[in-house]
Short mmCIF file of C-alpha atoms in Angstrom, two decimals:
data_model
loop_
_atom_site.label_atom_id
_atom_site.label_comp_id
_atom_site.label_asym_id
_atom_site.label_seq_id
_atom_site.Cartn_x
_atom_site.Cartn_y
_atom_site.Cartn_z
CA UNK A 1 0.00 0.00 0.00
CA UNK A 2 1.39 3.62 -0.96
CA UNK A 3 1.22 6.21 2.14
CA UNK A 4 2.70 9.63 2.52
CA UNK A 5 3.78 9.92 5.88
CA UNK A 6 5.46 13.48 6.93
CA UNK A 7 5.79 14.01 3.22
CA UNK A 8 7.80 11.05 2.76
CA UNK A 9 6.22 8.02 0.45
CA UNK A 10 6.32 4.79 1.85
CA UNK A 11 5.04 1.53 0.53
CA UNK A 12 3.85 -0.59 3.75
CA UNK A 13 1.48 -3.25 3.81
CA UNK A 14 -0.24 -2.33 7.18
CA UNK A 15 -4.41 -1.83 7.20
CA UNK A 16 -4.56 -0.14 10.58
CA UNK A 17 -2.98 3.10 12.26
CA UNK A 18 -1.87 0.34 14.58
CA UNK A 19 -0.39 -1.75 12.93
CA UNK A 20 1.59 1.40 10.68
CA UNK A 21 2.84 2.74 14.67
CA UNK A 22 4.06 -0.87 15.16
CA UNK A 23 5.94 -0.87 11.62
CA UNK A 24 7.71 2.27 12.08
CA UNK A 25 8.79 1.57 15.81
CA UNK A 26 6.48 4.09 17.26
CA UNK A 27 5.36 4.50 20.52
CA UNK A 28 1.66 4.95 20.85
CA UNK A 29 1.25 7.10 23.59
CA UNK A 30 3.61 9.44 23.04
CA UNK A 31 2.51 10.41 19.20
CA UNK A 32 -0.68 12.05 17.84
CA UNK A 33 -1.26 10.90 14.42
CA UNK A 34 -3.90 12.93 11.58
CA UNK A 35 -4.82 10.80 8.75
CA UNK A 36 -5.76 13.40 5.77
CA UNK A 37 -6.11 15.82 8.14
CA UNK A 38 -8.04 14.15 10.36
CA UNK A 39 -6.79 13.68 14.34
CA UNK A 40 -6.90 9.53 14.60
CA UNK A 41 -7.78 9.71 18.62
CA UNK A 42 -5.25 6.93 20.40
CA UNK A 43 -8.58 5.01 21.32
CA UNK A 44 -8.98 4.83 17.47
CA UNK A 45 -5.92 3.59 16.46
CA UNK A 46 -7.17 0.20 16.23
CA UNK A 47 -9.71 0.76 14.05
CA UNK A 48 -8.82 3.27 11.48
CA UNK A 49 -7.86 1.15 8.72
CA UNK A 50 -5.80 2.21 6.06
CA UNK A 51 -5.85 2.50 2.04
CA UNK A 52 -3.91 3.55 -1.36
CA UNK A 53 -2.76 7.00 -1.01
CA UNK A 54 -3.61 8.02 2.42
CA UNK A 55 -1.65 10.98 3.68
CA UNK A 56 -0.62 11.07 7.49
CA UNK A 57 1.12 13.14 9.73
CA UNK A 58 2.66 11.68 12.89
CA UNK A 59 4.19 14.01 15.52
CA UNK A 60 5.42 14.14 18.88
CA UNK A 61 6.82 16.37 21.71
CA UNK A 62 10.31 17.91 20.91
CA UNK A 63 12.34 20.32 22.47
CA UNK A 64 11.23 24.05 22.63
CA UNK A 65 10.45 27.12 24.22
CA UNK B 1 5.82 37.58 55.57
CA UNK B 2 2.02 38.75 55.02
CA UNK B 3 1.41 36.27 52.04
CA UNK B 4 2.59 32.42 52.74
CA UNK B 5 -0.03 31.10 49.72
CA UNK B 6 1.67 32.52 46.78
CA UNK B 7 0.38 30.23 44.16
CA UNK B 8 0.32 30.96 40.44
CA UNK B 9 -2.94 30.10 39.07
CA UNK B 10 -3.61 29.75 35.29
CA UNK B 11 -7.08 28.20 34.47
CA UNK B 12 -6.76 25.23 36.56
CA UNK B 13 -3.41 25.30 36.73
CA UNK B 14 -1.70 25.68 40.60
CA UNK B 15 2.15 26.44 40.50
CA UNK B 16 4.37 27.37 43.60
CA UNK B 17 7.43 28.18 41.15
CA UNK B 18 7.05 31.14 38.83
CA UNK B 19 9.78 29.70 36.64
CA UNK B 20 8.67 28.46 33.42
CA UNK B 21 11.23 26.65 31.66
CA UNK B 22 12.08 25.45 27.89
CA UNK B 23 13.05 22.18 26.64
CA UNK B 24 15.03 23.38 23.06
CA UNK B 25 18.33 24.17 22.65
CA UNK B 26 20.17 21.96 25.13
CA UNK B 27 23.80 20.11 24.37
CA UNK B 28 21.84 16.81 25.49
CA UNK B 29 18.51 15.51 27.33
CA UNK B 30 20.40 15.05 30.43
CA UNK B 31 21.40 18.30 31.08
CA UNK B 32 18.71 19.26 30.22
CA UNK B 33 16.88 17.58 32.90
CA UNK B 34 19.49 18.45 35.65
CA UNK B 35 18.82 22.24 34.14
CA UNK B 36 15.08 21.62 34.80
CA UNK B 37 15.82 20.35 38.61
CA UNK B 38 17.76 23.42 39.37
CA UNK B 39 15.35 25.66 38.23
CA UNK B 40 12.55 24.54 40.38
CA UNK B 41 10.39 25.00 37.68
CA UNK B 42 6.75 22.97 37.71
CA UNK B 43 5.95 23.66 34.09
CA UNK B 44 8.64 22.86 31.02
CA UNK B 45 7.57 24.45 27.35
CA UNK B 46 7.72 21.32 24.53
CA UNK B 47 6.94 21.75 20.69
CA UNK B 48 5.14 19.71 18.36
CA UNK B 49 6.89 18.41 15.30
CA UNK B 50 7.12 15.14 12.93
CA UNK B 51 8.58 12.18 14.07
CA UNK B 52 11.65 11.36 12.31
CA UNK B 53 11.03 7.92 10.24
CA UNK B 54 14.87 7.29 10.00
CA UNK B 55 15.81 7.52 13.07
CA UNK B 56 14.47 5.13 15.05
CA UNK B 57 16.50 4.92 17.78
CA UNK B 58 16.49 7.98 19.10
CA UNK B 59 15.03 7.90 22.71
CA UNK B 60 12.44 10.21 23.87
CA UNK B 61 12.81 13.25 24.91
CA UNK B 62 9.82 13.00 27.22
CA UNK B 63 11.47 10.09 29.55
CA UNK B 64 13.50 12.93 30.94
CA UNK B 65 11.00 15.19 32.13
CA UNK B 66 9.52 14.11 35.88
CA UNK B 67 5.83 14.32 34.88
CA UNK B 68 5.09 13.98 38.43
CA UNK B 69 6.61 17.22 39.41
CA UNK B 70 6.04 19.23 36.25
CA UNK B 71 3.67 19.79 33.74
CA UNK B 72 4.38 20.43 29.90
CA UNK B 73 3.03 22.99 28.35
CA UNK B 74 2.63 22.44 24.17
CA UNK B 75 3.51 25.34 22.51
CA UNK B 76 2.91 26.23 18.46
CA UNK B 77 5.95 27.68 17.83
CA UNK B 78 6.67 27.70 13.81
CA UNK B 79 3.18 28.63 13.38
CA UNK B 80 2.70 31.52 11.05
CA UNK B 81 -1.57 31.02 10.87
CA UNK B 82 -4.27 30.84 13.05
CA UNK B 83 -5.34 27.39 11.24
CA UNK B 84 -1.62 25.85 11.73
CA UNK B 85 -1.54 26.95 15.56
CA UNK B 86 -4.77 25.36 15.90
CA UNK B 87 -3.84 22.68 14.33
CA UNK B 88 -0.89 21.88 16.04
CA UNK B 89 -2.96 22.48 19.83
CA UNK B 90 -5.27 19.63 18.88
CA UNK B 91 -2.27 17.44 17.46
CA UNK B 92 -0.87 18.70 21.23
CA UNK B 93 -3.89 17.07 22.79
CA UNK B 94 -4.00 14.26 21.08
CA UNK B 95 -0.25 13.19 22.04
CA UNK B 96 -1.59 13.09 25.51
CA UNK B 97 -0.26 16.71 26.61
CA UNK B 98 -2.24 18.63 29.02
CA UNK B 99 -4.90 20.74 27.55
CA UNK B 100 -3.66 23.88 27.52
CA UNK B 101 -1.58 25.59 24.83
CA UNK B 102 1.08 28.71 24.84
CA UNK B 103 -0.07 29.86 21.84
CA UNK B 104 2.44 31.62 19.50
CA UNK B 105 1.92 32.76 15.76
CA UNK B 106 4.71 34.30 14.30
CA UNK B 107 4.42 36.95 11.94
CA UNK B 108 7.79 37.58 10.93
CA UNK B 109 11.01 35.11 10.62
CA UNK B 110 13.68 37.35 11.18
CA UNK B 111 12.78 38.93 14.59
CA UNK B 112 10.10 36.11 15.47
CA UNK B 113 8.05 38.77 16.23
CA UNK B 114 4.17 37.60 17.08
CA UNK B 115 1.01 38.08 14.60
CA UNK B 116 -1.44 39.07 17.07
CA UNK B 117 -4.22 39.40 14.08
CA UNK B 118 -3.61 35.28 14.19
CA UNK B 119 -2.89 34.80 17.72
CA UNK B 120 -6.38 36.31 18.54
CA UNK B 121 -8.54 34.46 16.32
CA UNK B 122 -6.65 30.97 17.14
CA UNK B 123 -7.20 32.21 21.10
CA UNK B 124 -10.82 32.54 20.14
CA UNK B 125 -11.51 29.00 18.33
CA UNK B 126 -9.19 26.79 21.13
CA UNK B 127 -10.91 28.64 24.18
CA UNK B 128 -14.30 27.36 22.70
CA UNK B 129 -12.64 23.80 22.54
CA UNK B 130 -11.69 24.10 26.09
CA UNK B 131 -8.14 24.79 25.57
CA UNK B 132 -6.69 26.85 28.31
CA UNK B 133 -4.41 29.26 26.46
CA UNK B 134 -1.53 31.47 27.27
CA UNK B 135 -0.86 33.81 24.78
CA UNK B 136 2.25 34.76 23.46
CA UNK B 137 2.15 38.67 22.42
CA UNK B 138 3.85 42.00 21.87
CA UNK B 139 4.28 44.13 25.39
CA UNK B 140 1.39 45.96 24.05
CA UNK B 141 -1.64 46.80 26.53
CA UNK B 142 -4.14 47.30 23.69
CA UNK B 143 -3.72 43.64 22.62
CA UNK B 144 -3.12 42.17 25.82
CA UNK B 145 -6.76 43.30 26.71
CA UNK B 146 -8.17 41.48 23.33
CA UNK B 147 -6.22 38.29 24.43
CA UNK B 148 -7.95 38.72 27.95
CA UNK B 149 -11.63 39.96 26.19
CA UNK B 150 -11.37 36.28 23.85
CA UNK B 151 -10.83 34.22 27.12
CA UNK B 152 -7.06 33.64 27.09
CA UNK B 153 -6.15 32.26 30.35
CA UNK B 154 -2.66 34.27 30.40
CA UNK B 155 -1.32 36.53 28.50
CA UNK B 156 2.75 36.34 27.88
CA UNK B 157 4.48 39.58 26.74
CA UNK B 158 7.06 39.25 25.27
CA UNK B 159 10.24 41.25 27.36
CA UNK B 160 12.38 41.25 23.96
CA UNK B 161 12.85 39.00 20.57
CA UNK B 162 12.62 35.46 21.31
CA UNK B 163 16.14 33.67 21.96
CA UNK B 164 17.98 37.52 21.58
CA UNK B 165 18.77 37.61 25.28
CA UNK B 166 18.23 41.68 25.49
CA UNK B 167 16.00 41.26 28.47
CA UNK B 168 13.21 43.38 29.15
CA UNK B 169 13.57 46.16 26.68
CA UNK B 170 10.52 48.13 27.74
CA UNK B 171 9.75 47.78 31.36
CA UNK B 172 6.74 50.15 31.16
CA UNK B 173 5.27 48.62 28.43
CA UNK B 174 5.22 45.58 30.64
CA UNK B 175 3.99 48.11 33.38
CA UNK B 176 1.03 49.44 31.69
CA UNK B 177 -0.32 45.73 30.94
CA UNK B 178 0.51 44.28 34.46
CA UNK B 179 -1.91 47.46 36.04
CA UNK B 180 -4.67 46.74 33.56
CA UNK B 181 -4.34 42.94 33.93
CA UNK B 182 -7.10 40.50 35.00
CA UNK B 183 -5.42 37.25 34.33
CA UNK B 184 -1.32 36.14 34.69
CA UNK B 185 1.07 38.28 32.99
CA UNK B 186 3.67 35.75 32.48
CA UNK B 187 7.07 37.47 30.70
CA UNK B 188 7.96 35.60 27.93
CA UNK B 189 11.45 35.76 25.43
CA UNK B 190 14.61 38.19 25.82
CA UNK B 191 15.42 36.78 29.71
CA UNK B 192 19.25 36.75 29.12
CA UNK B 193 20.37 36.53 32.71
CA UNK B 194 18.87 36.64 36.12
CA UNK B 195 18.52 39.81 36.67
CA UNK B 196 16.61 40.05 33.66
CA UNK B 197 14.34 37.68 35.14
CA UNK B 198 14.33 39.79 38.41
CA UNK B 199 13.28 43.00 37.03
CA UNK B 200 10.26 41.30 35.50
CA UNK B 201 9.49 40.13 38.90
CA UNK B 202 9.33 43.06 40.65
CA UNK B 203 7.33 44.80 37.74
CA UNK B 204 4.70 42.17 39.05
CA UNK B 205 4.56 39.98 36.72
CA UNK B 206 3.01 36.58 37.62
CA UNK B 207 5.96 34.83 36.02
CA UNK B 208 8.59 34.08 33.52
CA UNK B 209 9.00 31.95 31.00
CA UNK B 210 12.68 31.38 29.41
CA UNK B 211 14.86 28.69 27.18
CA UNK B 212 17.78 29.91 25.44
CA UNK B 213 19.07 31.91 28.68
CA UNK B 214 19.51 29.05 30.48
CA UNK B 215 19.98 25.84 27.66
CA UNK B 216 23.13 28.34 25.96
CA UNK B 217 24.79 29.91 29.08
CA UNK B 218 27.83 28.51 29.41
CA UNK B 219 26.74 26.40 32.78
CA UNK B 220 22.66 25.93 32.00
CA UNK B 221 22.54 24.01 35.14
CA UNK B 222 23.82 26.90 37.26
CA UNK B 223 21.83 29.49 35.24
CA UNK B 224 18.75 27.58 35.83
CA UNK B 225 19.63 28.02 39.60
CA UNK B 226 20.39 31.49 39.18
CA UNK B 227 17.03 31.78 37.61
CA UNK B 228 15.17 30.02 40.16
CA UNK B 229 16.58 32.79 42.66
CA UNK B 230 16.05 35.52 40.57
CA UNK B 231 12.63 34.49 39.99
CA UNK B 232 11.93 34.12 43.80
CA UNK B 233 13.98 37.49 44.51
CA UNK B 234 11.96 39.44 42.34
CA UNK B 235 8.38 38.28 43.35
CA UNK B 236 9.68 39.12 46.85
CA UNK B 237 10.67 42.61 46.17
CA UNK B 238 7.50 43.15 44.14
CA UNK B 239 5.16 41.65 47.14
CA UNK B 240 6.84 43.61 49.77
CA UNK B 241 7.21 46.45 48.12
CA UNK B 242 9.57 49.03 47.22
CA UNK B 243 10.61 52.74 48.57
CA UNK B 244 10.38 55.29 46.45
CA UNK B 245 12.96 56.54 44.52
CA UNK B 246 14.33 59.60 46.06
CA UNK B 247 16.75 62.32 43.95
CA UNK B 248 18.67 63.08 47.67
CA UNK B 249 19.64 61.46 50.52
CA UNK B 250 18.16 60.01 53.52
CA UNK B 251 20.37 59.33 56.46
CA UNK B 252 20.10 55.74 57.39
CA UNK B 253 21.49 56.17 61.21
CA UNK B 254 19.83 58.58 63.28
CA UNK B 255 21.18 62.25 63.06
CA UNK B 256 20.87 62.92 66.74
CA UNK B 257 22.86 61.72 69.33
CA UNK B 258 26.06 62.17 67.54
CA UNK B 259 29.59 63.07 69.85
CA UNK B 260 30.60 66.64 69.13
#
């Protein structure tokens, strides 16, 4: 499956926002995650599934002022 | 002491320390953290940006900050429209931060000066969410009312450019909105060194908020400390009041009494 994720393209085979976190070594609590610019809530990461050409956006905290 | 219960209150939000601190700019997360212990501080700034897909091992920043003690506050720095500030408070939210946002739209990327125009309506939209938001402004007294009118919970001033270190450039400025203020003037950008940090204080402002002062000195973990006491000098000297300024002396020892 193609995704754009951060701007990068990246052909995964994963059908849930779940199972994309656990593919890319992310921590689930720590990231929020929009899925064409939607907010995915945590609670929904399970059942948000996935297809051809979705764009997401997956940030986290980072240092600033 | 007249006033033991000196707490900062922002929304919801109780703080003893008056010391907000960033988390950007350090050599490494564990300074950083030491930095943060020295300061006292109960509430640490974070952004919000993309995770980096190629670097997987990086650890989190977030394991070094004692969510027991302190509480992050999101920012939006980078933001240059309402939309993207808003957008990045509810990305905020949905990483688990606390709901409340220092809210900061830039309007310019050489002197990081804030777009109140955006600030304003973003204030307007996240305080109908429920978003408790501090916003991030020019010293100016006319917009520091609009931020308070729109429901902002705090209103930050800024005390000089962002990361220039000039400290508080226009102390009456700061004045002026601290006398007409109904909500926490924290002082935010251009703290250089502690007695930067000090003179804010005894203006009366409810706090300070730095990064760069203390994550570049030479020693952050020492500046933070410095901070801390400057922080806690200041609100002293504002709380129990100054003497006037006076253009001639006043003998401090009695005049009578002395041998001729």
């Amino acid at each position: 499956m193609k995704l754009t994720i951060n701007g990068e393209k990246k052909e995964l085979n994963c059908n849930k926002v779940s199972d994309l976190l656990n593919a890319l070594n992310l921590e689930k609590n720590i990231v929020a995650v929009e899925l064409n610019k939607n907010i995915v809530h945590r609670e929904n990461f399970e059942k948000t599934k996935l297809k051809d050409n979705d764009k997401l956006e997956i940030v986290k905290a980072v240092g600033g002022g | 002491m007249v006033k033991i219960d000196d707490l900062l209150r922002i929304g919801d939000f109780k703080f003893t320390s008056r010391l907000f601190i960033g988390t950007g700019k350090y050599a490494n997360f564990e300074i950083m953290k030491m930095a943060h212990e020295a300061s006292g501080a109960e509430v640490v700034t974070v952004a919000i940006r993309r995770v980096d897909l190629n670097d997987k091992g990086k650890e989190s920043m977030l394991s070094y900050i004692d969510t027991n003690k302190i509480t992050i506050l999101p920012n939006t720095a980078g933001c240059f429209t309402a939309e993207e500030a808003i957008r990045t408070a509810r990305l905020a939210k949905a990483a688990g931060l606390p709901n409340w946002i220092k809210l900061e739209v830039i309007g310019d990327q050489k002197t990081l000066m804030p777009d109140n125009e955006e600030t304003l309506k973003a204030t307007k939209v996240l305080v109908k969410e429920g978003f408790t938001v501090l916003a991030y402004t020019n010293d100016d007294i006319v917009y520091a009312k609009k931020f308070e009118e729109a429901g902002a919970a705090s209103v930050m001033p800024l005390g000089a450019p962002i990361g220039s270190g000039q400290g508080i450039l226009n102390p009456n400025n700061i004045k002026i909105i601290l006398e007409n203020a109904k909500v926490p003037i924290i002082v935010d950008a251009g703290v250089g060194t502690a007695s930067d940090a000090t003179i804010a204080m005894e203006l009366g402002a409810d706090g300070v908020l730095l990064n760069t002062g203390v994550a570049l000195a030479k020693d952050p973990v020492r500046m933070a400390r410095a901070m801390k006491l400057a922080v806690e000098s200041g609100r002293d000297a504002f709380l129990a009041g100054r003497i006037p300024k006076k253009l001639y002396a006043s003998a401090s020892s009695p005049i009578e009494g002395v041998m001729r």
